[in-house]
Amino acid sequence: MVDFSKYYRSYKYMQDMLKSDFTHNYIEEALKDGDEGKDSIFGKTNEKVIDMDWVIAIEETLPYIQKAIDEQESFAIYENRVLLTLIHKALMFVDDKYSKMKDVPNDSYNNITMNRHLELNQQKLDFSVNYVNENHESLAEDLDVEDIESLSDFDRIRRIRQGLNECLATPLMKEIAKEPQVKPPLTQTNLLKENPNFKKAVELWSFLDTYKKQGFELVGEEYNGKMTDENKEDVYLAMEFQHFMMSITTNPALRKMLQEKYEEENALAKEEADRKEEIEKLTAEITELKQKIAELESVIEEKNKIIDEQQAEIRRLQTENEQQKALIAEQKQKIEEQANIIKTQEGKIAALENERESHAKQVEQMNADFAEKTRIAEENFANRLSAKQKEFDDAQTAHNEYVTKLNTDNANKIAELNTNHSNEVAQLKSDYENRIDTINKENATATANLKSDYEGQLTSMKADYTSQIKNYEKQIADINAENAKNVKELNDNHAKEIKTITKESEKRMADFEKETTKKMNDAIADVKKKAKDEVRQAEKTAKEKIAEAKGENKLFKKKKEVFEAAYAAGSVGLMAMLAEKYASEGRTDFADHLVSATAAIRAIMIAPTPKGITLTMYTHGSAKLLKLYAGVTRYDVAIGDTVSSFGGVEGQPVFISFAGVGSEVADEIAGKIKETADCKVTVSQNRRIQSTGIIGIYFCGE
């Protein structure tokens, strides 16, 4: 598929540039007015429209992946696992889109025709468009081509699928196929950051993670001849540009003048751009200088802070040094005092040493005496201990005999207690089982009695309910029969009434349309005469009044048939709404009300003229130009003044008819009227009027 990206950007730029241009709007309205209903578009479109951004991203990365695979000698490194994971990731991405597109045909044939014959002031223009576009896609047999632009977009997708599968089939990828794949986020190793092949692989990984669009559109359209307003406006733009190109081709002077103006505007734009660039450059330099100054100030501040800290440290060390000196002096004094004390203590120690030797001799004698006394005491203790041991052995024997007797007595008592307990448990179990049997029998008897009573009550209730249901069904059948009879009778009567009302209404509508047409002819003739008189009178007064009268005169002169048809059709539409309203209110003589209502019909017309948009008020016998929007082609400028022109229509029907224009403005007017006047509003397209755009708002005023 050809790349229309820049064309579309130019198309949108042209739309924006010409949106408020008078010449563009003037020619476009003329092209719309020249629509004779013969424009056509036939054919069908079956296409796969692909966003080529993702296709190109993978195409450009595939050679780098293949080089990265070829350059490796070791297999299980982290970077190779990144490659394997990326290939699987890209293949899943492509397969998802390929599977949804592969069975969709790419087969299109379209034919567009449009002709316009215009008269713009004294200029006659003929436009003719006959556009034929035929496309039958077939898949390429050989995808291994040097010029990938020669392949279709879908074949390029097939080509990158083939390339990714070939990468997976390499010995290296097969070797590490069983290794665990890499989970994000990626670890930015030196190889991934610095090797050009792996750098491109990482870029593709990031692209696939951030790409959230569908990536393609499947188009299936058939055209049966009718062109939409949007289609027509696009062709109008092409026709206008064609008109411009032919004009400068056949008018060298116009081309030269436009070229000179273009160059002047470009020169001014370049000067402005240069000034802007210079300002931006100076601004950037100032910003850079400010940043450098701020950095220097920050460095100076940091240096000053360090100097302050160092000075504080020096002061602290000086203070600490003074304290150390004082401490040393104090320690020296203490050492001298301790030396004196030591000398005194040494004298005392010598005296104590003499005293200690004397005591040692005394202790030696005392130890000898103590050893003899200890030997005698140990002999006496051994004798007493032997006697006590015999007493203990005798007591232990007696205790063991007593314990044995207690154990025997306790065993007998425990056996007796166990026997008694077993007997009691057996008795309790027997009593419990007997009680359970008794309760079960009582419950069974009670259940049987309750079941019997319930079944009897249920049978009786069923019989009563069956009888009641039969009675209700009979009553319902009687009511339905009566209702059906009444409904049929009401429908028959209603149909007769509708038939009578419709017949009478159609007759009155036909008579009313004839009468309205005659009155409109008379009114238009009278308005033309008055307009001529007003023109002559206005020439003697003011320039503004002359322009207004001329505009009104031309309006009535050129648009007579259009306004006549619009007013007649709109009045009939309003009468239909009034008939529906009177019928819903139950008025039996609503036909007479319709006849009297015709005198109150008002119409506000919005229509284009060569001077601009006009807003005019119509009644049966007169017309009044409310406002001229000079040089304007947009109908919506008159919406506010249109709604403010209503009076006395609260709750009354309003009928809006439009022809030769889009329905958007008529719908917007309808919405405003509903908001401000609380009216029932109907919007209808008048297909009988095709050549001139007009919007009519019909209502019954006071």
XYZ file of C-alpha atoms in Angstrom:
702
model
C 0.000 0.000 0.000
C 1.294 3.466 -0.878
C 2.213 5.747 2.009
C -0.336 8.588 2.152
C 0.894 9.997 5.475
C 2.217 13.264 4.069
C -0.768 13.595 1.755
C -3.125 13.296 4.721
C -1.114 15.835 6.710
C -1.344 18.246 3.736
C -5.082 17.523 3.412
C -5.737 18.345 7.094
C -3.514 21.437 6.829
C -5.480 22.627 3.783
C -8.799 22.059 5.593
C -7.630 24.108 8.563
C -6.168 26.860 6.379
C -9.321 27.245 4.248
C -11.920 26.811 7.002
C -12.579 30.564 7.361
C -11.562 31.591 3.814
C -14.308 33.479 1.945
C -13.321 32.216 -1.534
C -13.266 28.601 -0.360
C -16.667 28.853 1.333
C -18.132 30.721 -1.639
C -16.982 28.108 -4.178
C -17.969 25.217 -1.898
C -21.515 26.581 -1.487
C -21.732 26.971 -5.261
C -20.602 23.364 -5.708
C -23.264 22.258 -3.210
C -25.941 24.289 -4.986
C -24.913 22.660 -8.261
C -25.719 19.193 -6.906
C -28.363 17.673 -9.197
C -28.407 14.347 -7.361
C -26.354 12.566 -10.030
C -23.142 12.133 -8.007
C -22.310 8.460 -7.570
C -19.900 6.036 -5.983
C -20.095 2.348 -6.891
C -18.028 -0.676 -5.998
C -16.605 -2.395 -2.975
C -13.543 -2.100 -0.745
C -11.961 -5.099 0.951
C -8.603 -4.102 2.385
C -6.143 -4.817 5.161
C -4.961 -1.356 6.209
C -1.776 -1.910 8.222
C 0.089 0.467 10.513
C 3.553 0.009 9.044
C 5.387 1.457 12.077
C 5.590 -1.932 13.813
C 6.369 -3.764 10.563
C 9.281 -1.421 9.797
C 10.548 -1.597 13.409
C 10.867 -5.404 13.210
C 12.181 -5.325 9.608
C 14.986 -2.930 10.567
C 15.965 -4.958 13.668
C 16.004 -8.439 12.069
C 19.484 -8.038 10.435
C 20.960 -6.945 13.785
C 19.432 -9.975 15.530
C 20.874 -12.261 12.856
C 24.347 -10.645 13.230
C 24.197 -10.970 17.022
C 23.418 -14.691 16.626
C 26.262 -15.192 14.128
C 28.878 -13.425 16.326
C 28.384 -15.622 19.470
C 30.844 -18.518 20.450
C 29.312 -19.204 23.903
C 25.583 -20.099 24.202
C 24.157 -19.828 27.728
C 25.049 -16.212 28.443
C 22.398 -13.758 29.608
C 22.464 -11.712 26.377
C 21.683 -14.771 24.209
C 18.707 -15.573 26.435
C 17.580 -11.963 25.845
C 17.750 -12.631 22.068
C 15.745 -15.853 22.390
C 13.089 -14.151 24.548
C 12.892 -11.184 22.129
C 12.404 -13.457 19.102
C 9.552 -15.293 20.851
C 8.106 -11.955 21.979
C 8.208 -10.504 18.435
C 6.839 -13.710 16.879
C 3.846 -13.738 19.264
C 3.268 -10.053 18.485
C 3.298 -10.683 14.712
C 1.337 -13.975 14.823
C -1.499 -12.321 16.758
C -2.025 -9.827 13.926
C -1.216 -12.240 11.093
C -3.831 -14.788 12.263
C -6.574 -12.136 12.169
C -5.632 -10.880 8.691
C -4.564 -13.975 6.762
C -8.064 -15.052 5.635
C -9.347 -11.548 4.818
C -9.346 -10.791 1.043
C -7.689 -7.694 -0.405
C -9.911 -7.137 -3.418
C -11.328 -3.713 -4.336
C -13.000 -1.925 -7.238
C -14.429 1.595 -6.996
C -15.819 4.122 -9.475
C -16.630 7.741 -8.503
C -18.320 10.218 -10.859
C -19.238 13.841 -10.206
C -19.958 16.764 -12.544
C -20.557 20.442 -11.749
C -21.421 23.441 -13.967
C -20.991 26.722 -12.087
C -21.419 30.413 -12.752
C -19.381 32.499 -10.302
C -20.124 36.149 -11.028
C -19.033 36.369 -14.724
C -16.971 33.181 -14.613
C -18.199 29.815 -15.914
C -16.609 26.622 -14.571
C -17.069 22.965 -15.512
C -15.737 20.185 -13.293
C -15.762 16.498 -14.178
C -14.527 13.631 -11.996
C -14.363 10.028 -13.159
C -12.153 8.078 -10.764
C -11.601 4.316 -11.120
C -9.539 2.339 -8.600
C -9.013 -1.410 -8.937
C -6.867 -3.584 -6.673
C -6.560 -7.386 -6.631
C -3.926 -8.587 -4.186
C -2.053 -11.863 -4.667
C 0.563 -13.324 -2.337
C 4.178 -13.187 -3.494
C 5.854 -16.532 -4.111
C 9.363 -15.286 -3.289
C 9.721 -13.148 -0.168
C 13.530 -13.025 -0.268
C 13.865 -9.807 -2.289
C 16.287 -6.916 -1.990
C 13.663 -4.207 -2.528
C 11.048 -4.836 0.169
C 9.027 -1.867 -1.141
C 8.103 -4.098 -4.109
C 6.164 -6.362 -1.715
C 2.647 -5.655 -0.475
C 2.227 -4.648 3.165
C 0.819 -8.086 4.038
C 3.696 -9.845 2.221
C 6.132 -7.813 4.343
C 4.403 -9.239 7.448
C 4.819 -12.732 5.989
C 8.490 -11.890 5.359
C 9.248 -10.856 8.959
C 7.433 -13.983 10.266
C 9.678 -16.059 8.044
C 12.787 -14.199 9.258
C 11.896 -14.636 12.947
C 11.274 -18.371 12.471
C 14.627 -18.700 10.675
C 16.343 -17.071 13.674
C 14.718 -19.622 15.986
C 15.991 -22.441 13.750
C 19.669 -21.438 14.107
C 21.946 -23.844 16.074
C 22.528 -21.236 18.787
C 18.826 -20.649 19.448
C 18.119 -24.398 19.348
C 20.933 -24.938 21.840
C 19.511 -22.516 24.404
C 15.831 -23.269 23.697
C 15.514 -25.100 27.043
C 17.130 -22.294 29.027
C 14.744 -20.078 31.065
C 13.580 -16.980 29.207
C 14.397 -13.513 30.513
C 11.814 -11.643 32.588
C 11.661 -7.838 32.559
C 13.153 -5.529 33.509
C 16.294 -6.190 31.481
C 19.664 -6.039 33.232
C 21.670 -3.462 31.285
C 24.927 -5.368 30.821
C 27.887 -3.856 28.968
C 27.155 -6.027 25.920
C 23.516 -4.869 25.772
C 24.556 -1.216 26.153
C 27.613 -1.085 23.898
C 27.262 -3.754 21.188
C 25.348 -2.182 18.230
C 23.497 -5.426 17.436
C 22.273 -5.945 20.990
C 21.464 -2.218 21.341
C 19.015 -2.510 18.406
C 17.528 -5.658 19.960
C 16.904 -3.786 23.241
C 15.270 -0.912 21.281
C 12.851 -3.381 19.628
C 12.076 -4.912 23.044
C 11.143 -1.446 24.349
C 9.073 -0.692 21.216
C 7.021 -3.891 21.540
C 6.371 -3.182 25.237
C 5.093 0.349 24.544
C 3.069 -0.372 21.360
C -0.572 -0.509 22.518
C -2.449 0.034 19.223
C -4.243 -2.732 17.292
C -1.813 -2.264 14.418
C -4.246 -2.813 11.540
C -7.796 -2.228 10.333
C -9.941 -4.621 8.272
C -12.160 -2.706 5.839
C -15.209 -4.220 4.166
C -17.436 -1.648 2.446
C -19.862 -1.741 -0.478
C -21.039 1.373 -2.326
C -24.418 1.316 -4.045
C -24.245 4.694 -5.756
C -25.047 7.239 -3.035
C -22.288 9.619 -1.949
C -22.256 10.939 1.615
C -21.906 14.643 2.377
C -18.418 13.962 3.715
C -17.416 12.254 0.444
C -18.754 15.198 -1.543
C -16.947 17.784 0.574
C -13.658 15.932 0.008
C -14.209 15.963 -3.762
C -15.213 19.635 -3.548
C -11.851 20.379 -1.950
C -10.093 18.549 -4.786
C -12.174 20.463 -7.373
C -11.346 23.775 -5.721
C -7.638 22.941 -5.759
C -7.938 21.823 -9.379
C -9.592 25.167 -10.182
C -6.704 26.964 -8.460
C -4.055 24.943 -10.333
C -5.730 25.545 -13.701
C -6.049 29.255 -12.872
C -2.335 29.784 -12.213
C -1.478 27.549 -15.198
C -3.459 29.755 -17.577
C -2.707 33.063 -15.843
C 1.075 33.660 -15.483
C 0.491 37.089 -13.973
C -1.589 35.583 -11.155
C 1.081 32.929 -10.581
C 3.804 35.611 -10.473
C 1.841 37.781 -8.032
C 1.073 34.811 -5.758
C 4.699 33.649 -5.963
C 5.969 37.081 -4.954
C 3.518 37.205 -2.066
C 4.489 33.661 -1.091
C 8.182 34.602 -1.107
C 7.467 37.731 0.932
C 5.506 35.717 3.485
C 8.254 33.090 3.546
C 10.885 35.780 4.021
C 8.888 37.278 6.867
C 8.306 33.841 8.313
C 12.031 33.073 7.976
C 12.932 36.358 9.673
C 10.473 35.577 12.418
C 11.828 32.050 12.696
C 15.423 33.394 12.739
C 14.500 35.908 15.437
C 12.735 33.212 17.364
C 15.720 30.890 16.931
C 18.111 33.672 18.004
C 15.953 34.434 21.034
C 15.762 30.742 21.892
C 19.555 30.472 21.428
C 20.201 33.505 23.658
C 17.664 32.205 26.160
C 19.429 28.843 26.157
C 22.817 30.515 26.611
C 21.462 32.676 29.445
C 19.919 29.603 31.019
C 23.224 27.742 30.631
C 25.150 30.669 32.174
C 22.662 30.882 35.014
C 23.055 27.167 35.537
C 26.864 27.465 35.529
C 26.678 30.420 37.959
C 24.363 28.432 40.173
C 26.777 25.478 39.987
C 29.748 27.748 40.832
C 27.811 29.306 43.696
C 26.960 25.830 44.882
C 30.643 24.778 44.650
C 31.762 27.959 46.454
C 29.141 27.407 49.117
C 30.292 23.802 49.487
C 33.973 24.926 49.688
C 33.117 27.595 52.278
C 31.227 24.989 54.222
C 34.264 22.680 54.144
C 36.576 25.574 55.201
C 34.241 26.428 58.095
C 34.218 22.787 59.146
C 38.050 22.614 58.929
C 38.449 25.829 60.969
C 36.039 24.481 63.560
C 38.057 21.248 63.664
C 41.312 23.237 64.106
C 39.755 25.179 66.991
C 38.539 21.931 68.516
C 41.994 20.363 68.194
C 43.633 23.463 69.754
C 41.240 23.316 72.686
C 41.865 19.598 73.011
C 45.653 20.221 72.912
C 45.410 22.765 75.756
C 43.331 20.310 77.720
C 45.931 17.573 77.083
C 48.743 19.857 78.296
C 46.842 20.651 81.502
C 46.096 16.949 81.953
C 49.804 16.053 81.471
C 50.834 18.627 84.112
C 48.242 17.238 86.456
C 49.437 13.674 85.760
C 53.057 14.685 86.462
C 52.039 16.097 89.844
C 50.101 12.912 90.621
C 53.124 10.796 89.628
C 55.352 12.738 92.012
C 52.801 12.309 94.799
C 52.587 8.588 94.055
C 56.413 8.295 94.164
C 56.426 9.771 97.655
C 53.649 7.416 98.716
C 55.593 4.467 97.242
C 58.689 5.363 99.276
C 56.580 5.501 102.453
C 54.926 2.198 101.582
C 58.277 0.515 100.919
C 59.340 1.291 104.526
C 56.089 -0.100 105.805
C 56.520 -3.188 103.624
C 59.978 -3.886 105.082
C 58.560 -3.715 108.639
C 55.658 -5.915 107.648
C 58.063 -8.426 106.070
C 59.848 -8.886 109.377
C 56.521 -9.249 111.125
C 55.399 -11.783 108.469
C 58.414 -14.064 109.108
C 57.592 -14.126 112.809
C 53.968 -14.960 112.047
C 55.054 -17.715 109.647
C 56.826 -19.557 112.393
C 53.735 -19.289 114.614
C 51.494 -20.557 111.783
C 53.772 -23.567 111.191
C 53.430 -24.616 114.855
C 49.648 -24.072 114.733
C 49.362 -26.219 111.592
C 51.113 -29.115 113.277
C 48.723 -28.903 116.237
C 45.726 -28.700 113.875
C 46.801 -31.789 111.910
C 46.903 -33.922 115.076
C 43.510 -32.689 116.218
C 42.045 -33.322 112.731
C 43.245 -36.992 112.759
C 41.528 -37.647 116.071
C 38.295 -35.955 114.926
C 38.219 -37.988 111.668
C 38.508 -41.276 113.597
C 35.602 -40.285 115.867
C 33.493 -39.197 112.824
C 34.107 -42.519 111.057
C 32.836 -44.441 114.004
C 29.704 -42.299 114.321
C 29.134 -42.560 110.538
C 29.249 -46.361 110.629
C 26.626 -46.445 113.376
C 24.375 -44.016 111.498
C 24.707 -46.087 108.292
C 23.456 -49.196 110.085
C 20.476 -47.242 111.447
C 19.701 -45.989 107.942
C 19.897 -49.477 106.391
C 17.469 -50.853 108.999
C 15.042 -47.998 108.385
C 15.260 -48.488 104.605
C 14.377 -52.157 104.894
C 11.343 -51.384 107.040
C 10.248 -48.683 104.569
C 10.488 -51.046 101.589
C 8.342 -53.623 103.357
C 5.716 -50.970 104.131
C 5.643 -49.745 100.515
C 5.217 -53.311 99.227
C 2.242 -53.806 101.540
C 0.683 -50.502 100.397
C 1.101 -51.462 96.725
C -0.615 -54.811 97.293
C -3.533 -53.187 99.132
C -3.901 -50.501 96.447
C -3.906 -53.066 93.631
C -6.720 -54.984 95.303
C -8.733 -51.795 95.812
C -8.195 -50.689 92.161
C -9.331 -54.093 90.855
C -12.450 -53.894 92.995
C -13.197 -50.346 91.806
C -12.720 -51.335 88.157
C -15.126 -54.246 88.543
C -17.754 -52.027 90.163
C -17.270 -49.354 87.462
C -17.677 -51.868 84.623
C -20.887 -53.150 86.167
C -22.237 -49.598 86.506
C -21.319 -48.717 82.883
C -22.985 -51.873 81.573
C -26.143 -51.102 83.544
C -26.188 -47.462 82.335
C -25.668 -48.591 78.737
C -28.510 -51.061 78.981
C -30.818 -48.429 80.497
C -29.820 -45.908 77.764
C -30.450 -48.374 74.914
C -33.822 -49.280 76.363
C -34.688 -45.573 76.644
C -33.637 -44.943 73.030
C -35.797 -47.836 71.781
C -38.752 -46.460 73.706
C -38.237 -42.924 72.306
C -37.828 -44.228 68.731
C -41.059 -46.213 69.021
C -42.879 -43.162 70.414
C -41.465 -40.940 67.617
C -42.439 -43.466 64.945
C -45.986 -43.617 66.256
C -46.229 -39.789 66.483
C -44.706 -39.371 62.984
C -47.159 -41.861 61.478
C -50.075 -40.056 63.148
C -48.829 -36.614 61.978
C -48.198 -37.901 58.435
C -51.675 -39.360 58.279
C -53.221 -36.105 59.499
C -51.065 -33.994 57.096
C -51.892 -36.156 54.063
C -55.565 -35.857 54.863
C -55.322 -32.081 55.212
C -53.241 -31.881 52.003
C -55.791 -33.911 50.034
C -58.557 -31.653 51.289
C -56.575 -28.486 50.461
C -55.746 -29.766 46.966
C -59.388 -30.387 46.296
C -60.314 -26.885 47.519
C -57.538 -25.260 45.464
C -58.476 -27.224 42.335
C -62.034 -26.025 42.659
C -60.933 -22.421 43.221
C -58.533 -22.566 40.227
C -61.303 -23.801 37.946
C -63.529 -20.954 39.113
C -60.730 -18.403 38.550
C -59.947 -19.810 35.095
C -63.590 -19.515 34.130
C -63.757 -15.936 35.427
C -60.539 -15.053 33.511
C -61.891 -16.617 30.320
C -65.109 -14.622 30.678
C -63.140 -11.413 31.334
C -60.812 -12.040 28.348
C -63.773 -12.685 26.079
C -65.442 -9.482 27.256
C -62.199 -7.530 26.871
C -61.620 -8.904 23.376
C -65.118 -7.889 22.399
C -64.679 -4.398 23.847
C -61.227 -3.978 22.265
C -62.526 -5.033 18.843
C -65.409 -2.632 19.148
C -63.061 0.199 20.234
C -60.631 -0.581 17.418
C -63.399 -0.630 14.847
C -64.759 2.681 16.104
C -61.265 4.203 16.280
C -60.463 3.044 12.744
C -63.675 4.602 11.458
C -62.895 7.848 13.280
C -59.312 7.894 11.973
C -60.514 7.196 8.440
C -63.064 9.978 8.611
C -60.595 12.428 10.186
C -57.863 11.517 7.699
C -60.129 11.922 4.695
C -61.432 15.255 5.899
C -57.939 16.410 6.883
C -56.489 15.460 3.494
C -59.224 17.386 1.710
C -58.708 20.421 3.897
C -54.950 20.168 3.481
C -55.271 20.051 -0.308
C -57.600 23.071 -0.272
C -55.275 24.822 2.159
C -52.196 24.173 -0.017
C -53.969 25.616 -3.072
C -55.093 28.632 -1.105
C -51.615 29.080 0.406
C -49.938 28.855 -2.998
C -52.213 31.535 -4.422
C -51.687 33.765 -1.406
C -47.938 33.239 -1.597
C -47.919 34.275 -5.274
C -49.861 37.395 -4.403
C -47.612 38.036 -1.405
C -44.430 37.618 -3.427
C -45.708 39.974 -6.144
C -46.666 42.512 -3.516
C -43.307 42.121 -1.772
C -41.459 42.612 -5.068
C -43.370 45.809 -5.733
C -42.769 47.081 -2.209
C -39.109 46.122 -2.463
C -38.662 48.205 -5.632
C -40.334 51.174 -3.959
C -38.117 50.745 -0.929
C -35.015 50.643 -3.146
C -35.915 53.936 -4.798
C -36.749 55.470 -1.435
C -33.575 54.081 0.159
C -31.369 55.667 -2.524
C -32.368 59.053 -1.159
C -31.539 58.235 2.457
C -28.525 56.184 3.568
C -26.073 53.727 2.085
C -26.906 51.092 4.667
C -30.637 51.219 3.812
C -29.815 50.917 0.099
C -27.736 47.768 0.685
C -30.506 46.262 2.782
C -33.218 47.010 0.234
C -31.109 45.718 -2.657
C -30.370 42.541 -0.776
C -34.067 42.052 -0.032
C -35.065 42.776 -3.613
C -32.550 40.312 -5.020
C -33.572 37.756 -2.443
C -37.229 37.887 -3.422
C -36.491 38.140 -7.127
C -34.113 35.174 -7.331
C -35.609 32.942 -4.610
C -39.337 33.343 -5.371
C -39.988 29.752 -6.440
C -37.827 28.324 -3.659
C -39.494 30.338 -0.878
C -42.927 29.634 -2.331
C -42.329 25.870 -2.315
C -40.678 25.939 1.123
C -43.476 28.036 2.661
C -46.227 25.838 1.186
C -44.597 22.575 2.307
C -43.734 23.942 5.757
C -47.266 25.223 6.323
C -48.721 21.822 5.439
C -46.273 20.148 7.828
C -47.284 22.546 10.613
C -50.990 21.868 9.931
C -50.341 18.133 10.255
C -48.739 18.713 13.676
C -51.676 20.885 14.771
C -54.139 18.216 13.574
C -52.349 15.615 15.651
C -52.349 17.967 18.663
C -56.089 18.768 18.395
C -56.963 15.081 17.905
C -54.960 14.086 20.992
C -56.830 16.745 22.986
C -60.145 15.163 21.997
C -61.474 18.125 19.986
C -64.293 16.958 17.736
C -64.260 20.128 15.625
C -60.506 20.369 15.203
C -60.839 20.834 11.430
C -62.432 24.246 12.053
C -59.589 25.084 14.417
C -57.102 24.217 11.671
C -58.757 26.612 9.261
C -58.645 29.458 11.790
C -55.051 28.609 12.671
C -53.835 29.277 9.142
C -54.169 33.015 9.731
C -51.621 32.808 12.549
C -48.914 30.920 10.583
C -45.468 32.521 10.783
C -42.222 31.446 9.154
C -38.598 32.405 9.748
C -36.385 31.659 6.722
C -32.587 31.271 6.800
C -31.162 31.360 3.267
C -27.933 32.263 1.422
C -27.474 35.142 -1.033
C -24.362 36.428 -2.814
C -24.059 39.003 -0.018
C -24.264 36.493 2.804
C -26.843 34.716 5.015
C -30.291 36.368 5.357
C -32.806 35.977 8.207
C -36.376 36.820 7.062
C -39.824 36.719 8.783
C -42.820 35.620 6.648
C -46.615 35.750 7.169
C -49.444 35.231 4.671
C -49.377 38.785 3.490
C -45.949 40.259 4.215
C -42.245 39.612 4.578
C -39.622 41.396 6.671
C -35.831 41.132 6.413
C -34.701 40.706 10.018
C -30.956 40.619 9.440
C -28.236 40.247 6.791
C -25.017 38.494 7.855
C -22.710 40.012 5.243
C -19.881 37.864 3.875
C -20.932 34.838 5.987
C -21.644 31.343 4.630
C -22.298 29.483 7.882
C -25.987 29.000 8.667
C -25.400 28.611 12.395
C -24.659 32.343 12.792
C -28.422 32.964 12.717
C -29.403 30.470 15.429
C -29.414 32.922 18.336
C -31.404 35.595 16.446
C -33.813 32.927 15.142
C -34.729 31.648 18.601
C -35.026 35.180 20.026
C -37.532 36.052 17.236
C -40.188 33.687 18.629
C -43.128 35.036 20.578
C -46.286 33.500 22.020
C -45.447 29.938 20.967
C -45.141 28.349 24.400
C -46.374 24.751 24.160
C -47.336 25.077 20.465
C -45.972 22.820 17.669
C -43.018 24.008 15.594
C -42.171 22.542 12.174
C -38.624 22.900 10.731
C -37.952 22.172 7.052
C -34.474 22.175 5.476
C -33.237 21.643 1.907
C -29.824 21.718 0.273
C -27.996 21.896 3.634
C -26.974 19.442 6.315
C -29.408 18.561 9.089
C -27.007 19.661 11.871
C -28.114 23.321 11.970
C -31.825 22.422 11.817
C -31.357 19.925 14.657
C -29.474 22.547 16.699
C -32.277 25.070 16.180
C -34.821 22.430 17.239
C -32.862 21.786 20.420
C -32.693 25.506 21.288
C -36.442 25.943 20.729
C -37.237 22.969 22.953
C -35.063 24.458 25.694
C -36.414 28.022 25.568
C -40.079 27.655 24.500
C -40.913 24.104 25.649
C -42.398 23.209 22.256
C -42.884 20.006 20.326
C -40.541 20.349 17.344
C -40.411 18.235 14.193
C -37.480 18.406 11.737
C -37.998 17.266 8.135
C -35.888 17.386 4.963
C -37.617 18.973 1.955
C -36.345 16.824 -0.890
C -38.302 18.763 -3.513
C -35.818 21.660 -3.158
C -32.319 20.618 -4.271
C -30.600 23.597 -5.846
C -30.673 26.182 -3.047
C -29.964 25.748 0.639
C -32.787 26.989 2.892
C -34.042 26.413 6.437
C -37.642 27.315 7.346
C -39.087 27.428 10.885
C -42.921 27.403 10.935
C -45.145 28.143 13.955
C -48.446 29.788 14.931
C -47.775 33.132 16.582
C -50.156 35.452 18.380
